[in-house]
Short mmCIF file of C-alpha atoms in Angstrom, two decimals:
data_model
loop_
_atom_site.label_atom_id
_atom_site.label_comp_id
_atom_site.label_asym_id
_atom_site.label_seq_id
_atom_site.Cartn_x
_atom_site.Cartn_y
_atom_site.Cartn_z
CA UNK M 315 26.72 171.68 320.36
CA UNK M 316 25.97 173.11 316.90
CA UNK M 317 25.75 176.86 316.78
CA UNK M 318 22.63 176.58 314.67
CA UNK M 319 20.79 174.01 316.85
CA UNK M 320 19.10 176.80 318.82
CA UNK M 321 16.90 179.57 317.44
CA UNK M 322 18.82 182.06 319.57
CA UNK M 323 22.02 181.33 317.64
CA UNK M 324 20.32 181.59 314.29
CA UNK M 325 18.62 184.93 314.98
CA UNK M 326 21.18 186.68 317.11
CA UNK M 327 24.85 187.35 316.15
CA UNK M 328 25.61 188.20 319.76
CA UNK M 329 24.32 184.84 320.95
CA UNK M 330 26.08 182.99 318.22
CA UNK M 331 29.44 184.53 318.98
CA UNK M 332 28.95 183.91 322.66
CA UNK M 333 28.11 180.22 321.93
CA UNK M 334 31.37 179.95 320.02
CA UNK M 335 33.34 181.50 322.87
CA UNK M 336 31.70 179.25 325.42
CA UNK M 337 32.49 176.15 323.44
CA UNK M 338 36.13 176.82 324.19
CA UNK M 339 35.61 175.58 327.65
CA UNK M 340 35.12 172.10 326.08
CA UNK M 341 38.20 172.52 323.92
CA UNK M 342 40.62 174.12 326.33
CA UNK M 343 41.34 170.90 328.40
CA UNK M 344 42.25 169.06 325.22
CA UNK M 345 44.41 171.92 324.05
CA UNK M 346 46.29 171.90 327.44
CA UNK M 347 46.69 168.17 327.18
CA UNK M 348 48.05 168.28 323.63
CA UNK M 349 50.50 171.04 324.50
CA UNK M 350 51.68 169.21 327.53
CA UNK M 351 52.24 166.00 325.47
CA UNK M 352 54.32 167.97 322.91
CA UNK M 353 56.44 169.41 325.81
CA UNK M 354 56.88 166.10 327.35
CA UNK M 355 58.13 164.68 324.00
CA UNK M 356 60.58 167.53 323.56
CA UNK M 357 61.82 167.30 327.14
CA UNK M 358 62.29 163.55 327.13
CA UNK M 359 63.90 163.30 323.60
CA UNK M 360 65.90 166.47 323.93
CA UNK M 361 67.28 165.61 327.40
CA UNK M 362 70.62 167.21 328.02
CA UNK M 363 70.28 169.46 324.96
CA UNK M 364 67.21 171.18 326.43
CA UNK M 365 68.86 171.36 329.86
CA UNK M 366 71.84 173.14 328.38
CA UNK M 367 69.73 175.95 326.80
CA UNK M 368 69.80 179.37 328.50
CA UNK M 369 66.62 180.41 330.18
CA UNK M 370 65.44 182.86 327.43
CA UNK M 371 65.89 180.11 324.79
CA UNK M 372 63.73 177.71 326.96
CA UNK M 373 60.97 180.36 327.14
CA UNK M 374 61.08 180.88 323.38
CA UNK M 375 60.94 177.10 322.86
CA UNK M 376 58.06 176.77 325.30
CA UNK M 377 55.97 179.40 323.71
CA UNK M 378 56.73 178.33 320.15
CA UNK M 379 55.65 174.79 320.81
CA UNK M 380 52.62 175.84 322.78
CA UNK M 381 51.55 178.33 320.05
CA UNK M 382 50.73 175.57 317.67
CA UNK M 383 48.07 174.09 319.89
CA UNK M 384 46.73 177.46 320.80
CA UNK M 385 46.69 178.64 317.18
CA UNK M 386 44.39 175.71 316.15
CA UNK M 387 41.98 176.53 318.99
CA UNK M 388 42.01 180.29 318.20
CA UNK M 389 41.50 179.55 314.45
CA UNK M 390 38.56 177.32 315.25
CA UNK M 391 37.06 180.10 317.40
CA UNK M 392 37.51 182.60 314.66
CA UNK M 393 35.85 180.33 312.08
CA UNK M 394 32.92 179.64 314.47
CA UNK M 395 32.47 183.31 315.33
CA UNK M 396 32.54 184.40 311.69
CA UNK M 397 30.09 181.57 310.76
CA UNK M 398 27.73 182.68 313.58
CA UNK M 399 27.90 186.29 312.31
CA UNK M 400 27.12 185.14 308.82
CA UNK M 401 24.11 183.10 309.92
CA UNK M 402 22.83 185.82 312.25
CA UNK M 403 23.11 188.47 309.46
CA UNK M 404 21.25 186.20 307.14
CA UNK M 405 18.31 186.16 309.67
CA UNK M 406 18.24 189.87 310.12
CA UNK M 407 20.66 190.26 313.03
CA UNK M 408 23.36 192.65 311.98
CA UNK M 409 26.89 192.03 313.40
CA UNK M 410 27.83 194.56 315.99
CA UNK M 411 31.35 195.37 317.32
CA UNK M 412 30.13 194.72 320.83
CA UNK M 413 29.17 191.16 319.92
CA UNK M 414 32.83 190.31 319.27
CA UNK M 415 34.21 191.83 322.52
CA UNK M 416 34.68 188.42 324.21
CA UNK M 417 36.75 187.00 321.28
CA UNK M 418 39.96 188.78 322.03
CA UNK M 419 40.36 187.62 325.66
CA UNK M 420 39.15 184.16 324.57
CA UNK M 421 41.89 183.99 321.96
CA UNK M 422 44.41 185.10 324.50
CA UNK M 423 43.05 182.40 326.96
CA UNK M 424 43.51 179.74 324.17
CA UNK M 425 47.19 180.53 323.82
CA UNK M 426 47.48 180.79 327.60
CA UNK M 427 45.95 177.38 328.16
CA UNK M 428 48.37 175.84 325.72
CA UNK M 429 51.25 177.60 327.38
CA UNK M 430 50.18 176.40 330.69
CA UNK M 431 50.04 172.75 329.41
CA UNK M 432 53.49 173.15 327.87
CA UNK M 433 54.91 174.59 331.06
CA UNK M 434 53.66 171.72 333.09
CA UNK M 435 55.00 169.26 330.44
CA UNK M 436 58.45 170.77 330.78
CA UNK M 437 58.37 170.72 334.56
CA UNK M 438 56.84 167.26 334.76
CA UNK M 439 58.00 165.31 331.71
CA UNK M 440 55.85 162.19 332.32
CA UNK M 441 53.49 160.65 329.75
CA UNK M 442 50.91 160.38 332.49
CA UNK M 443 50.58 164.19 332.65
CA UNK M 444 48.70 164.93 329.36
CA UNK M 445 45.72 162.66 329.98
CA UNK M 446 45.61 163.53 333.66
CA UNK M 447 45.69 167.25 332.86
CA UNK M 448 42.87 166.97 330.36
CA UNK M 449 40.76 164.63 332.47
CA UNK M 450 41.45 166.74 335.61
CA UNK M 451 40.33 169.86 333.80
CA UNK M 452 37.03 168.17 332.90
CA UNK M 453 36.68 166.99 336.46
CA UNK M 454 37.03 170.52 337.68
CA UNK M 455 34.05 171.58 335.50
CA UNK M 456 32.03 168.43 336.22
CA UNK M 457 32.40 168.60 340.06
CA UNK M 458 32.36 172.36 340.22
CA UNK M 459 35.81 172.60 341.88
CA UNK M 460 36.45 176.21 342.93
CA UNK M 461 33.22 177.31 341.34
CA UNK M 462 34.47 176.17 337.83
CA UNK M 463 31.00 175.40 336.66
CA UNK M 464 30.06 179.16 336.89
CA UNK M 465 32.28 179.66 333.77
CA UNK M 466 29.74 177.46 331.85
CA UNK M 467 26.46 177.97 333.69
CA UNK M 468 26.27 181.73 333.29
CA UNK M 469 26.75 182.03 329.58
CA UNK M 470 24.23 181.95 326.70
CA UNK M 471 25.53 178.82 324.90
CA UNK M 472 24.44 176.56 327.77
CA UNK M 473 21.15 178.23 328.42
CA UNK M 474 17.88 177.87 326.42
CA UNK M 475 16.86 181.49 327.23
CA UNK M 476 19.07 184.48 326.82
CA UNK M 477 17.76 187.43 328.77
CA UNK M 478 20.80 189.46 329.90
CA UNK M 479 23.50 187.59 328.21
CA UNK M 480 26.46 187.18 330.45
CA UNK M 481 29.74 186.76 328.70
CA UNK M 482 31.76 188.16 331.57
CA UNK M 483 32.59 184.70 333.10
CA UNK M 484 34.19 183.48 329.87
CA UNK M 485 36.22 186.60 329.45
CA UNK M 486 37.29 186.46 333.04
CA UNK M 487 38.13 182.80 332.72
CA UNK M 488 40.43 183.61 329.85
CA UNK M 489 42.14 186.20 332.06
CA UNK M 490 42.53 183.80 334.95
CA UNK M 491 44.08 181.24 332.68
CA UNK M 492 46.41 183.90 331.29
CA UNK M 493 47.48 184.73 334.81
CA UNK M 494 48.12 180.96 335.58
CA UNK M 495 50.11 180.61 332.36
CA UNK M 496 52.24 183.63 333.19
CA UNK M 497 52.97 182.04 336.67
CA UNK M 498 53.78 178.70 335.12
CA UNK M 499 56.09 180.29 332.60
CA UNK M 500 57.80 182.13 335.47
CA UNK M 501 58.20 178.82 337.30
CA UNK M 502 59.83 177.17 334.27
CA UNK M 503 62.30 180.01 333.77
CA UNK M 504 63.31 180.19 337.37
CA UNK M 505 63.78 176.42 337.50
CA UNK M 506 66.10 176.53 334.53
CA UNK M 507 67.94 179.65 335.61
CA UNK M 508 68.62 178.53 339.27
CA UNK M 509 72.35 178.18 338.47
CA UNK M 510 72.52 181.27 336.29
CA UNK M 511 71.05 184.69 337.02
CA UNK M 512 67.59 184.45 338.45
CA UNK M 513 67.89 187.75 340.03
CA UNK M 514 67.81 189.31 336.55
CA UNK M 515 64.85 187.42 335.33
CA UNK M 516 62.65 187.49 338.44
CA UNK M 517 61.76 191.22 338.20
CA UNK M 518 60.78 190.82 334.51
CA UNK M 519 58.65 187.85 335.25
CA UNK M 520 57.13 189.58 338.25
CA UNK M 521 56.03 192.41 335.99
CA UNK M 522 54.53 190.01 333.61
CA UNK M 523 52.55 188.19 336.29
CA UNK M 524 51.25 191.51 337.77
CA UNK M 525 50.22 192.66 334.31
CA UNK M 526 48.31 189.47 333.79
CA UNK M 527 46.61 189.83 337.16
CA UNK M 528 45.50 193.41 336.37
CA UNK M 529 44.15 192.08 333.06
CA UNK M 530 42.25 189.34 334.89
CA UNK M 531 40.55 191.88 337.13
CA UNK M 532 39.85 194.44 334.46
CA UNK M 533 36.19 193.59 333.67
CA UNK M 534 34.99 192.12 336.96
CA UNK M 535 32.72 195.08 337.54
CA UNK M 536 30.81 194.40 334.34
CA UNK M 537 29.28 190.93 334.59
CA UNK M 538 26.66 191.42 331.85
CA UNK M 539 29.10 191.94 329.00
CA UNK M 540 27.98 193.65 325.80
CA UNK M 541 24.33 193.69 326.50
CA UNK M 542 24.63 195.70 329.69
CA UNK M 543 24.51 199.21 328.29
CA UNK M 544 21.36 200.10 326.57
CA UNK M 545 22.18 203.76 325.70
CA UNK M 546 22.16 203.06 321.97
CA UNK M 547 19.40 200.38 321.80
CA UNK M 548 16.66 200.91 319.28
CA UNK M 549 13.33 201.66 320.93
CA UNK M 550 9.75 201.98 319.75
CA UNK M 551 6.66 203.65 321.18
CA UNK M 552 4.06 201.13 322.42
CA UNK M 553 0.94 202.12 320.42
CA UNK M 554 -1.79 203.53 322.63
CA UNK M 555 0.49 203.78 325.65
CA UNK M 556 3.07 206.18 326.93
CA UNK M 557 5.98 203.73 327.27
CA UNK M 558 8.70 202.33 325.10
CA UNK M 559 10.07 198.89 324.34
CA UNK M 560 13.75 198.56 323.74
CA UNK M 561 15.83 195.73 322.30
CA UNK M 562 19.61 195.11 321.81
CA UNK M 563 21.01 196.47 318.54
CA UNK M 564 21.32 193.08 316.94
CA UNK M 565 17.62 192.48 317.60
CA UNK M 566 16.30 195.67 316.09
CA UNK M 567 14.20 193.80 313.51
CA UNK M 568 11.85 192.75 316.31
CA UNK M 569 11.26 196.13 318.07
CA UNK M 570 8.11 197.03 316.17
CA UNK M 571 6.68 193.49 316.37
CA UNK M 572 7.07 193.60 320.21
CA UNK M 573 5.58 197.08 320.40
CA UNK M 574 2.43 195.93 318.53
CA UNK M 575 2.06 192.85 320.72
CA UNK M 576 2.52 194.90 323.92
CA UNK M 577 -0.03 197.49 322.94
CA UNK M 578 -3.21 195.84 324.24
CA UNK M 579 -1.37 194.35 327.16
CA UNK M 580 -0.05 197.77 328.31
CA UNK M 581 -3.49 199.35 327.86
CA UNK M 582 -5.16 196.81 330.07
CA UNK M 583 -2.32 196.99 332.64
CA UNK M 584 -2.98 200.76 332.91
CA UNK M 585 -6.55 199.93 333.77
CA UNK M 586 -5.33 197.98 336.77
CA UNK M 587 -2.69 200.48 337.79
CA UNK M 588 -2.87 204.02 336.19
CA UNK M 589 0.69 204.63 337.57
CA UNK M 590 1.86 202.34 334.86
CA UNK M 591 0.60 204.45 331.95
CA UNK M 592 4.15 205.20 330.93
CA UNK M 593 5.57 201.73 331.68
CA UNK M 594 8.63 200.86 329.71
CA UNK M 595 9.63 197.40 328.51
CA UNK M 596 13.01 195.89 327.78
CA UNK M 597 14.23 192.75 326.16
CA UNK M 598 16.94 192.24 328.80
CA UNK M 599 17.36 193.46 332.38
CA UNK M 600 20.48 195.34 331.43
CA UNK M 601 20.48 198.79 333.10
CA UNK M 602 16.73 199.58 332.77
CA UNK M 603 15.80 198.71 336.41
CA UNK M 604 12.31 200.13 336.07
CA UNK M 605 11.43 198.37 332.85
CA UNK M 606 9.50 195.14 332.74
CA UNK M 607 11.27 192.30 331.03
CA UNK M 608 9.74 190.80 327.82
CA UNK M 609 11.18 187.82 325.90
CA UNK M 610 13.03 188.27 322.71
CA UNK M 611 11.29 186.22 319.88
CA UNK M 612 14.45 184.82 318.20
CA UNK M 613 12.32 183.87 315.19
CA UNK M 614 9.37 182.54 317.14
CA UNK M 615 5.86 183.99 316.75
CA UNK M 616 5.10 187.02 318.98
CA UNK M 617 1.49 187.14 320.29
CA UNK M 618 -0.44 188.94 322.96
CA UNK M 619 -0.69 185.99 325.38
CA UNK M 620 3.05 185.45 325.44
CA UNK M 621 3.63 189.16 326.23
CA UNK M 622 0.84 189.00 328.92
CA UNK M 623 2.46 186.01 330.64
CA UNK M 624 5.91 187.75 330.65
CA UNK M 625 4.44 190.95 331.98
CA UNK M 626 2.37 189.21 334.66
CA UNK M 627 5.36 187.31 335.92
CA UNK M 628 7.54 190.33 335.91
CA UNK M 629 5.07 192.07 338.27
CA UNK M 630 5.61 189.53 341.03
CA UNK M 631 8.92 190.32 342.67
CA UNK M 632 8.64 187.45 345.15
CA UNK M 633 8.75 184.98 342.23
CA UNK M 634 12.27 186.23 341.49
CA UNK M 635 13.54 185.20 344.86
CA UNK M 636 13.03 188.61 346.58
CA UNK M 637 11.17 186.96 349.44
CA UNK M 638 10.88 183.32 350.69
CA UNK M 639 7.35 181.89 350.23
CA UNK M 640 5.64 179.02 351.68
CA UNK M 641 4.15 176.34 349.44
CA UNK M 642 0.72 177.76 349.97
CA UNK M 643 1.79 181.35 349.34
CA UNK M 644 3.66 180.35 346.22
CA UNK M 645 0.58 178.62 344.90
CA UNK M 646 -1.59 181.76 345.66
CA UNK M 647 0.83 184.04 343.90
CA UNK M 648 1.07 181.70 340.92
CA UNK M 649 -2.77 181.69 340.66
CA UNK M 650 -2.76 185.44 340.89
CA UNK M 651 -0.22 185.62 338.03
CA UNK M 652 -2.35 183.38 335.89
CA UNK M 653 -5.47 185.43 336.63
CA UNK M 654 -3.58 188.79 335.84
CA UNK M 655 -2.22 187.37 332.64
CA UNK M 656 -5.70 186.21 331.55
CA UNK M 657 -6.97 189.76 332.24
CA UNK M 658 -4.16 191.28 330.19
CA UNK M 659 -4.90 188.89 327.25
CA UNK M 660 -8.56 187.99 327.62
CA UNK M 661 -8.90 186.25 324.21
CA UNK M 662 -6.53 183.48 325.11
CA UNK M 663 -7.39 179.80 325.67
CA UNK M 664 -6.57 178.47 329.12
CA UNK M 665 -5.74 174.85 330.06
CA UNK M 666 -8.73 173.58 332.03
CA UNK M 667 -6.48 171.18 334.02
CA UNK M 668 -4.30 174.19 335.13
CA UNK M 669 -7.32 176.25 336.19
CA UNK M 670 -8.69 173.31 338.14
CA UNK M 671 -5.47 172.70 339.98
CA UNK M 672 -5.31 176.30 341.00
CA UNK M 673 -8.99 176.48 341.92
CA UNK M 674 -9.78 179.20 339.35
CA UNK M 675 -13.02 179.50 337.42
CA UNK M 676 -13.13 178.52 333.71
CA UNK M 677 -14.26 181.98 332.55
CA UNK M 678 -12.08 185.14 332.05
CA UNK M 679 -11.69 187.15 335.30
CA UNK M 680 -13.72 190.25 336.00
CA UNK M 681 -12.12 193.59 336.54
CA UNK M 682 -12.51 193.17 340.37
CA UNK M 683 -11.03 189.76 340.29
CA UNK M 684 -8.04 190.99 338.18
CA UNK M 685 -7.56 193.91 340.45
CA UNK M 686 -7.37 191.63 343.48
CA UNK M 687 -4.94 189.32 341.70
CA UNK M 688 -2.76 192.30 340.68
CA UNK M 689 -2.67 193.41 344.29
CA UNK M 690 -1.49 189.97 345.33
CA UNK M 691 1.41 189.69 342.85
CA UNK M 692 2.69 193.24 343.27
CA UNK M 693 2.60 192.99 347.16
CA UNK M 694 3.33 189.25 347.44
CA UNK M 695 0.70 188.70 350.13
#
């Protein structure tokens, strides 16, 4: 997909870089197949000459040949990430160092994928291997073998809404591939050195595999990547209220716009629940557990009704899967969300068909009706 086909990519450097990294999951199977094809060619044409090489020379040959395929993939990633940063900067999203954190492991993964393909090509020098390897990799993604789809489904480039951008799966995938490549390289070396001195090479390869494994597990405790920590996020006071609204660093241009749109919404929310007089708002879930989530504009207009809809939906924990609801209960809660959102933004226009389907009147709710609806969505009963 084009990096500029979604507003998120044009207005967020972080999103654009993540989209570039995510696109590697489409390229990696091809890279592995190409590296395998090159290794098969060398193995079949070199024959006895390759067999006669000492194990270290085989390893150097393997990595040298695989590096070519990996280099093209890594270069494409660098160009795409740089292009995304330029487009984001042109739309007011300054590049941040954190936005580029997934690039390094993704580059390592690109070379590791190529090495894995080359290793398999040396071990199994058949021309059937390269197409089967590429097709099999895509099949793993398509049929979710071993949860492979989670590497795609949890990242921003395949989602229309980025609310807690998760780049961890891509970085973790790169590390897992690196571990696999290290193991494959170990298998190649041991196969070639069976009649030589495997006892000398085995400890060195064991250390390499253990190091790759430690690297693969390094970031598993941080699944939300570079938008998880909000310690340095720019924040703004919500006018007329006691709370703040905070956005990621690369979205700082929108913090004042969000604050203005939230001002009347926050004021009317306080009328329903005075305890929310100091309610904070956040553009992602990140680490602000007590903040209500509001959508980032990404170049779209920011208005009071959209903020009211987001806040009302956030007030209903059972709509986020915290509790199983029957069809009737879900309809009642949804009607209460619509009523509360209408109270928070009374000047909005409602869809008559929606109101009729929910059994709601076609006039704005009274304070008493809004209070009952608020009680429904916050208690889910």
